[in-house]
mmCIF file of C-alpha atoms in Angstrom:
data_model
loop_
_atom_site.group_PDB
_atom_site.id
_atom_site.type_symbol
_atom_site.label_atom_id
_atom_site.label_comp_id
_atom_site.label_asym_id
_atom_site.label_seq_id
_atom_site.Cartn_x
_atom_site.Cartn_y
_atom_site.Cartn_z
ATOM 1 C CA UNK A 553 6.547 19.431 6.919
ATOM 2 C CA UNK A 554 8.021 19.058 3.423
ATOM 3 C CA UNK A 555 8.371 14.903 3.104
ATOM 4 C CA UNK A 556 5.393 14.516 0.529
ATOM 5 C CA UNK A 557 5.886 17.238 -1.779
ATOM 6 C CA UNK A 558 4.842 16.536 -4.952
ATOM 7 C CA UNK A 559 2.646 13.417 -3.904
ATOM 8 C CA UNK A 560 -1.179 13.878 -4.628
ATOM 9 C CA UNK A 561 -3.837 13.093 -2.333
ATOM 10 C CA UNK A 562 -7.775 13.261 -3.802
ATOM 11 C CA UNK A 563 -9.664 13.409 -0.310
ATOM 12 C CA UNK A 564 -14.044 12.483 -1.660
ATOM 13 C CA UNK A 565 -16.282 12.844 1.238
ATOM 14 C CA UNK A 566 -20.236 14.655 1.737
ATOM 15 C CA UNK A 567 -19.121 15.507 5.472
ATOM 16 C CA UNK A 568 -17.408 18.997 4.809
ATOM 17 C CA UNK A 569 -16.587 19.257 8.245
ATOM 18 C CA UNK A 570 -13.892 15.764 7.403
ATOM 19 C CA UNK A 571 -13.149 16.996 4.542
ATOM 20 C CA UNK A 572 -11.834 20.461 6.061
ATOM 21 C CA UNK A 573 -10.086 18.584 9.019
ATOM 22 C CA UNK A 574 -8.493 16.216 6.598
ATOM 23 C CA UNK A 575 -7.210 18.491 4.432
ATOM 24 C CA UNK A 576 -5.880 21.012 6.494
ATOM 25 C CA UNK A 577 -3.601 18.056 8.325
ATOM 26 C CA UNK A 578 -2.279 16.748 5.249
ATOM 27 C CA UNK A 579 -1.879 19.704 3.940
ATOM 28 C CA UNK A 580 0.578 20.328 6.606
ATOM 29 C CA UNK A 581 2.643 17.563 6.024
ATOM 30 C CA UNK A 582 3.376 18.560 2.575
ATOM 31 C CA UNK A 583 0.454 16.661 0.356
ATOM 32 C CA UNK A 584 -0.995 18.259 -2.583
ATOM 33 C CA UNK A 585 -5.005 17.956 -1.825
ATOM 34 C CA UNK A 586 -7.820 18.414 -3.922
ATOM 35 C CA UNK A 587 -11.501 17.420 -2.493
ATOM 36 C CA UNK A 588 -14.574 16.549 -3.528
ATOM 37 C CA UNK A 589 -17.785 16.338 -1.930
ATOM 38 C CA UNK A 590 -19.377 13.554 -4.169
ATOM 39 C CA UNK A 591 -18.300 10.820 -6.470
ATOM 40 C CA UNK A 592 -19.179 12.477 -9.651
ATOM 41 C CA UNK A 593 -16.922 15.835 -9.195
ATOM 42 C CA UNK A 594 -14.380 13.140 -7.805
ATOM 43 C CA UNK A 595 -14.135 11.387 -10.944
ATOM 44 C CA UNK A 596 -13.526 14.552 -12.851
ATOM 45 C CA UNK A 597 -10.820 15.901 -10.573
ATOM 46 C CA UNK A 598 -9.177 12.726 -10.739
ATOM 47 C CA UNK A 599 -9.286 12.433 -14.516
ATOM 48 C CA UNK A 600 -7.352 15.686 -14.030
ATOM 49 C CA UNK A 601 -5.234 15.293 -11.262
ATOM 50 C CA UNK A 602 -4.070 12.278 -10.974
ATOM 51 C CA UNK A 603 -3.719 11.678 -7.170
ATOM 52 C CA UNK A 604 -1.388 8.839 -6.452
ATOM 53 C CA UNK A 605 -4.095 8.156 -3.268
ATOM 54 C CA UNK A 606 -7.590 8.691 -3.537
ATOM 55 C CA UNK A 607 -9.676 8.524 0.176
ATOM 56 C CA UNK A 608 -13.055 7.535 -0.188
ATOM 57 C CA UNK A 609 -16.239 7.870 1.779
ATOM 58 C CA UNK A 610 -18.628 4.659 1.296
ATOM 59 C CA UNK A 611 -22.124 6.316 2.182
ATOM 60 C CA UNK A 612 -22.592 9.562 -0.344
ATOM 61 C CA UNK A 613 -25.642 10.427 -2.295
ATOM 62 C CA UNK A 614 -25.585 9.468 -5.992
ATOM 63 C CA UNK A 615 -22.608 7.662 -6.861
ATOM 64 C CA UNK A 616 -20.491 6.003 -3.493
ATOM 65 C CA UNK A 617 -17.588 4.816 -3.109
ATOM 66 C CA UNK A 618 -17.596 1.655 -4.127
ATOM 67 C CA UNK A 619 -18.706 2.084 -7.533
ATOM 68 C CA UNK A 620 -16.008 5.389 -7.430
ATOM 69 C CA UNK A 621 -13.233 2.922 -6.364
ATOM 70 C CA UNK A 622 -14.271 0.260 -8.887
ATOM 71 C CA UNK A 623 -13.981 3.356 -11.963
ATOM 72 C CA UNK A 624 -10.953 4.740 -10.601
ATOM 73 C CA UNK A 625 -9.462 1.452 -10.535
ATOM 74 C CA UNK A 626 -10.830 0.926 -14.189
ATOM 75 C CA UNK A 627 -9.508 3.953 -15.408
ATOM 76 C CA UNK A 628 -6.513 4.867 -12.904
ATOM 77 C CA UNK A 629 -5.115 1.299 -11.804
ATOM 78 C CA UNK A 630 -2.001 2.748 -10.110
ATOM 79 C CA UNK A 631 -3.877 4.665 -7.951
ATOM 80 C CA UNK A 632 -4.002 3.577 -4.235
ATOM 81 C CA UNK A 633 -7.400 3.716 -2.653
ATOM 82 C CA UNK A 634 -7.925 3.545 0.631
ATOM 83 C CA UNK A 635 -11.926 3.615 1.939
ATOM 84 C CA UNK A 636 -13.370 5.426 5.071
ATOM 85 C CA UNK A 637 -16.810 4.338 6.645
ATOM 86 C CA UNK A 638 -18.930 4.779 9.550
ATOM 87 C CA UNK A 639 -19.609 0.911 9.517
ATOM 88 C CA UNK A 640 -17.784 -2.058 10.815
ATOM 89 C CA UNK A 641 -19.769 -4.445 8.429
ATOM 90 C CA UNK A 642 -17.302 -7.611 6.842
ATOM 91 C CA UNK A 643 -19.429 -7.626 4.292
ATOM 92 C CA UNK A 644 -18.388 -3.801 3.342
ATOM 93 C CA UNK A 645 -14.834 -4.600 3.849
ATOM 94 C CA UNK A 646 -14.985 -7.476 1.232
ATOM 95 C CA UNK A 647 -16.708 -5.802 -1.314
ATOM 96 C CA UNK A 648 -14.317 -2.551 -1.240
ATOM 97 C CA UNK A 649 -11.424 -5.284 -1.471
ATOM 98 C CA UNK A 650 -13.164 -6.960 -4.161
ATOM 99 C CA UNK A 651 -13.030 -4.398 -6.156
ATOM 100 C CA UNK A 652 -9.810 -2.675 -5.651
ATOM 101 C CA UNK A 653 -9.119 -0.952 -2.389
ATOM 102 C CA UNK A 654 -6.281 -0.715 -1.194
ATOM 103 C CA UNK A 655 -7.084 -0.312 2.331
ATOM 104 C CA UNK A 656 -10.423 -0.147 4.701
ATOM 105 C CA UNK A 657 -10.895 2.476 8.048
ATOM 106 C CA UNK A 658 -13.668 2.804 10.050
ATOM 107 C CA UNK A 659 -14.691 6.484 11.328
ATOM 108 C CA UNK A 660 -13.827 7.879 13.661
ATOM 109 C CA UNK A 661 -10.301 7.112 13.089
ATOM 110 C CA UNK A 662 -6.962 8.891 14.351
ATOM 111 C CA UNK A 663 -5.285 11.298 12.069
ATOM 112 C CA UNK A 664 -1.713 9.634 13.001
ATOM 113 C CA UNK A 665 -3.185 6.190 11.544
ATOM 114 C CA UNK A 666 -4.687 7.495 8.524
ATOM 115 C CA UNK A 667 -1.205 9.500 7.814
ATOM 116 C CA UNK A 668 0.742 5.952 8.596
ATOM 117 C CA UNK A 669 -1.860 3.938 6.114
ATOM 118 C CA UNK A 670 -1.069 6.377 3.207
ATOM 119 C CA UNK A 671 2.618 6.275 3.460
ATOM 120 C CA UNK A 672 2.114 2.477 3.717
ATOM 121 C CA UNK A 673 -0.183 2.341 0.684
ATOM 122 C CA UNK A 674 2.639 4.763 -1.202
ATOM 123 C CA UNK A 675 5.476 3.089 -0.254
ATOM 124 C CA UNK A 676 3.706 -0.179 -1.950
ATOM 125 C CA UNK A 677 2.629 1.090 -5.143
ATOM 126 C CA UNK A 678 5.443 4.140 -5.442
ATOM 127 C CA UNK A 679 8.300 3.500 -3.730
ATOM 128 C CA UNK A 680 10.672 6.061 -5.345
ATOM 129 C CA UNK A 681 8.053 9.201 -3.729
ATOM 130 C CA UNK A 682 9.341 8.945 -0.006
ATOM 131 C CA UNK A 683 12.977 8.013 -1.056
ATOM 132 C CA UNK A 684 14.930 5.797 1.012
ATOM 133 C CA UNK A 685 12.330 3.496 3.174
ATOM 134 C CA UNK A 686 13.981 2.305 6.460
ATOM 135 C CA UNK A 687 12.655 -0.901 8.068
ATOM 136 C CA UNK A 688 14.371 -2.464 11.107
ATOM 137 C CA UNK A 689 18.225 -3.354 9.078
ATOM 138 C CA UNK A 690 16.409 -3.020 5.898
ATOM 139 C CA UNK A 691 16.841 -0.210 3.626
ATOM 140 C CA UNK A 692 15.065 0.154 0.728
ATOM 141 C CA UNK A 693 16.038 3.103 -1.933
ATOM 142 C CA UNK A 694 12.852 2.616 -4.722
ATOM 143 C CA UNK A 695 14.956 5.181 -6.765
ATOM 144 C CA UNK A 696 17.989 3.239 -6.877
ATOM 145 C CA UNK A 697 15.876 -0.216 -6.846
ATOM 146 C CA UNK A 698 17.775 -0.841 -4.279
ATOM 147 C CA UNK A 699 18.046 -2.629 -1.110
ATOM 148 C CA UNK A 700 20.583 -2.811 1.782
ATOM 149 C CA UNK A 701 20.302 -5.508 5.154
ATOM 150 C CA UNK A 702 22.790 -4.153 7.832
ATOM 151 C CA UNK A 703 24.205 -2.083 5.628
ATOM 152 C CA UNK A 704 25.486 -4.307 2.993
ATOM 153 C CA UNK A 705 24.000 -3.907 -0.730
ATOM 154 C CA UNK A 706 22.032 -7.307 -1.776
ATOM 155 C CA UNK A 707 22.743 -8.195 -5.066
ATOM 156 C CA UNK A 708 19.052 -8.776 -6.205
ATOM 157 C CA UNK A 709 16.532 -9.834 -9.606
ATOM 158 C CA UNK A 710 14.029 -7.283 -10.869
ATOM 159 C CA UNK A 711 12.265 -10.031 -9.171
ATOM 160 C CA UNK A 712 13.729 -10.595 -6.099
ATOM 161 C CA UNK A 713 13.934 -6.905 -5.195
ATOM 162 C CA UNK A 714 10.094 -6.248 -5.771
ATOM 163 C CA UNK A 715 9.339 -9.512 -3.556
ATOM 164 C CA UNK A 716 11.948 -7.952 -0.804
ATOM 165 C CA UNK A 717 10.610 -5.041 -1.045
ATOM 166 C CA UNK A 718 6.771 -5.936 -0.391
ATOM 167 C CA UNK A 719 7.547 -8.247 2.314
ATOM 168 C CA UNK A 720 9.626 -6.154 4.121
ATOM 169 C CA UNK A 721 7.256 -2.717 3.755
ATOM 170 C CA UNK A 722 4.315 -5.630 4.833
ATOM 171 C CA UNK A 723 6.808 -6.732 7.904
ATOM 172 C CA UNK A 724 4.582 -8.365 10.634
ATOM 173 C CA UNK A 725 1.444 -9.255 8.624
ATOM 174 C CA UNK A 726 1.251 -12.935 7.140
ATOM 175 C CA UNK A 727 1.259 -12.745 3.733
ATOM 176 C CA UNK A 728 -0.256 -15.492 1.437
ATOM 177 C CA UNK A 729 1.113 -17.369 -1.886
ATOM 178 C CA UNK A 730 -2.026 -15.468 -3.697
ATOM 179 C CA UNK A 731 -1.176 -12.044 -2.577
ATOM 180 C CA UNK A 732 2.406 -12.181 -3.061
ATOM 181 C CA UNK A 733 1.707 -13.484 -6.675
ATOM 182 C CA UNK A 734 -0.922 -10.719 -6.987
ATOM 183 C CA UNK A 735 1.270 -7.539 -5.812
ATOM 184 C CA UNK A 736 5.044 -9.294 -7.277
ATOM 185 C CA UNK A 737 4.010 -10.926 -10.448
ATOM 186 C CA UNK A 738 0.892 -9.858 -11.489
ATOM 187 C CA UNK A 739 -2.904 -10.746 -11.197
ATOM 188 C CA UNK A 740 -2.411 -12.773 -15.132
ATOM 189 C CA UNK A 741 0.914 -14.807 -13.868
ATOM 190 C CA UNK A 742 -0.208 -18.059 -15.216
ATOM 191 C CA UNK A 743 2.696 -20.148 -13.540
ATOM 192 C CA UNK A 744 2.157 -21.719 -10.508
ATOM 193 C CA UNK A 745 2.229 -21.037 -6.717
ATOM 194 C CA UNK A 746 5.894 -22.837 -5.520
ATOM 195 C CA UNK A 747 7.604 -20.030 -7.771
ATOM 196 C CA UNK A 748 7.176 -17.743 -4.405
ATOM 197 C CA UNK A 749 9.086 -21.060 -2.712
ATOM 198 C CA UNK A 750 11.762 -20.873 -5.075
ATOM 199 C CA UNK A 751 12.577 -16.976 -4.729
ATOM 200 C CA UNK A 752 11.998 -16.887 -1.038
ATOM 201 C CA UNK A 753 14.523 -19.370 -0.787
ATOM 202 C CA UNK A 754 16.802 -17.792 -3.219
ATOM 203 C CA UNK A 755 16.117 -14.441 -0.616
ATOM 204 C CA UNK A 756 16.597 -16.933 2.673
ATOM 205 C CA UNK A 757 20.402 -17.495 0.850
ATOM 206 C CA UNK A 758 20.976 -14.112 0.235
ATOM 207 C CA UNK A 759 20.211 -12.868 4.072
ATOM 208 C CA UNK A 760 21.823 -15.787 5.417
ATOM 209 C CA UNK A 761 18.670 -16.938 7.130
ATOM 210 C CA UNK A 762 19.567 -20.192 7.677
ATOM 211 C CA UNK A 763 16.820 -20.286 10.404
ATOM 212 C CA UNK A 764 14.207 -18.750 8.932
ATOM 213 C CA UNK A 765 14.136 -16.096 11.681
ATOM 214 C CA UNK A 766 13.524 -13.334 9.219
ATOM 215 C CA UNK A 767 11.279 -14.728 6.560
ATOM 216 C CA UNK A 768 8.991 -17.199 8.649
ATOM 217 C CA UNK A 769 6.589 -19.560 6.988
ATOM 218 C CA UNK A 770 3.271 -19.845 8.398
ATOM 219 C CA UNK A 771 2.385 -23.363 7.583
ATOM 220 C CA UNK A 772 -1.178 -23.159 5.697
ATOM 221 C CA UNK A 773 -0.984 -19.130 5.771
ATOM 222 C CA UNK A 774 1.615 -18.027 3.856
ATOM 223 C CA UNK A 775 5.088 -15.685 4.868
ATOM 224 C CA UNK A 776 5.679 -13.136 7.605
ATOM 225 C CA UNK A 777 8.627 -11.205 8.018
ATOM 226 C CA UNK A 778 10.091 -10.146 11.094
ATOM 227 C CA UNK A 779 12.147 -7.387 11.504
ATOM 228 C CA UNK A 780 15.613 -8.168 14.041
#
C-alpha cells in the first residue's frame, strides 16, 4: 500500500521479535520506520528523524517510556505518541496521559487496531498527511482547511474548522469542555469554558442541527458527535 508515504513512524521497543512484526506490517502500508530497541538510541533517532508518531514500550531497561514520552514531548511537541504495555494498570494509563501520550494499548493487541489508532492520532495532529478524511457526510480536506457536510462547503473560522474538525475525527467519544479547549485553543487559553458553547452553537447553525442530533450535549460530560 502507498497511503502513508512520506509519514514517519519511530517504533522503541526491547522485544525484537515486536519490533520485527511491527515493522514489517507498517512497512507494508507505506510508513517510513525506523526502530529502536531502548529509549536512549530512540531519542537520538528521533532528534534525527522526526517521526510524526513515535510507539513506545513502557517496561525497557534504562530509560522507559514514560520518561521517553515526557522528552519527546519536551523537545518534539507535535509528535503523536501512542504507548504499548503488557499491563492493564489505571495508574499507568494516567501517568502516560499525564505526561503527553497521545494514546494507551495494552499487549497483545491486533495489528488492524494499532494501524486504525495511528491514522486516528495523525489525522488529529496532521490532518493534511492522509488528504481528504471522510467521516459519515463529513469531509474534511486538512490541505484545503476545508470541510464539506453532504456535500456542501461550510463556510467556517480558523476556529470553527479546527473545532469541526476534532469533533468529527473524535465522532462517538464524549468529549469534555477541558479537552476541546486543550486540542482547539490551546493548553494557555486563559478565557473561559462557555466559549466552546458559543462556537458549538455557531456550528449547530451552520449544520442546521436544530435538534442537536449531530452535536449532542452530554449534560455534566461534555459533546459527542454522531455521525447520520
Amino acid at each position: 500500500m502507498k497511503a502513508h508515504i512520506g509519514i514517519r513512524l519511530l517504533l522503541v521497543d526491547d522485544e525484537p521479535h515486536i519490533l520485527q512484526f511491527l515493522e514489517l506490517g507498517l512497512i507494508n502500508e507505506g510508513f517510513d520506520i525506523r526502530t529502536a530497541p531502548d529509549g536512549l538510541s530512540a531519542l537520538e533517532i528521533a532528534a534525527e528523524f522526526k517521526p510524526h508518531v513515535a510507539i513506545l514500550d513502557i517496561m525497557m531497561p534504562g530509560m522507559d517510556g514514560f520518561e521517553v514520552c515526557r522528552v519527546l514531548r519536551d523537545e518534539e511537541p507535535d509528535i503523536a505518541v501512542i504507548m504499548l504495555t503488557a499491563k492493564d494498570e489505571v495508574d499507568d494509563r494516567v501517568k502516560g496521559l499525564s505526561l503527553g501520550a497521545d494514546d494507551y494499548m495494552v499487549k497483545p493487541f491486533s495489528f488492524e487496531e494499532l494501524l486504525a489508532r495511528i491514522q486516528a492520532r495523525l489525522r488529529n495532529r496532521f490532518p493534511g498527511l492522509l488528504g481528504e478524511v471522510r467521516c459519515g457526510p463529513f469531509r474534511i480536506d486538512g490541505r484545503r482547511k476545508e470541510i464539506r457536510f453532504r456535500d456542501a462547503v461550510l463556510e467556517l473560522s480558523p476556529t470553527e474548522y479546527e473545532l469541526l474538525q476534532y469533533m468529527v475525527i473524535n465522532h462517538g467519544l464524549v468529549l469534555s469542555k477541558p479537552m476541546i479547549l486543550d486540542k482547539v485553543w490551546g493548553y494557555d487559553f486563559g478565557g473561559e469554558e462557555n466559549i466552546v458553547e458559543v462556537y458549538i452553537r455557531s456550528l449547530r447553525e451552520k449544520l442546521g442541527d436544530k435538534e442537536h442530533r449531530i452535536i449532542r450535549t452530554l449534560r455534566g460530560a461534555g459533546y459527542r458527535v454522531d455521525l447520520l
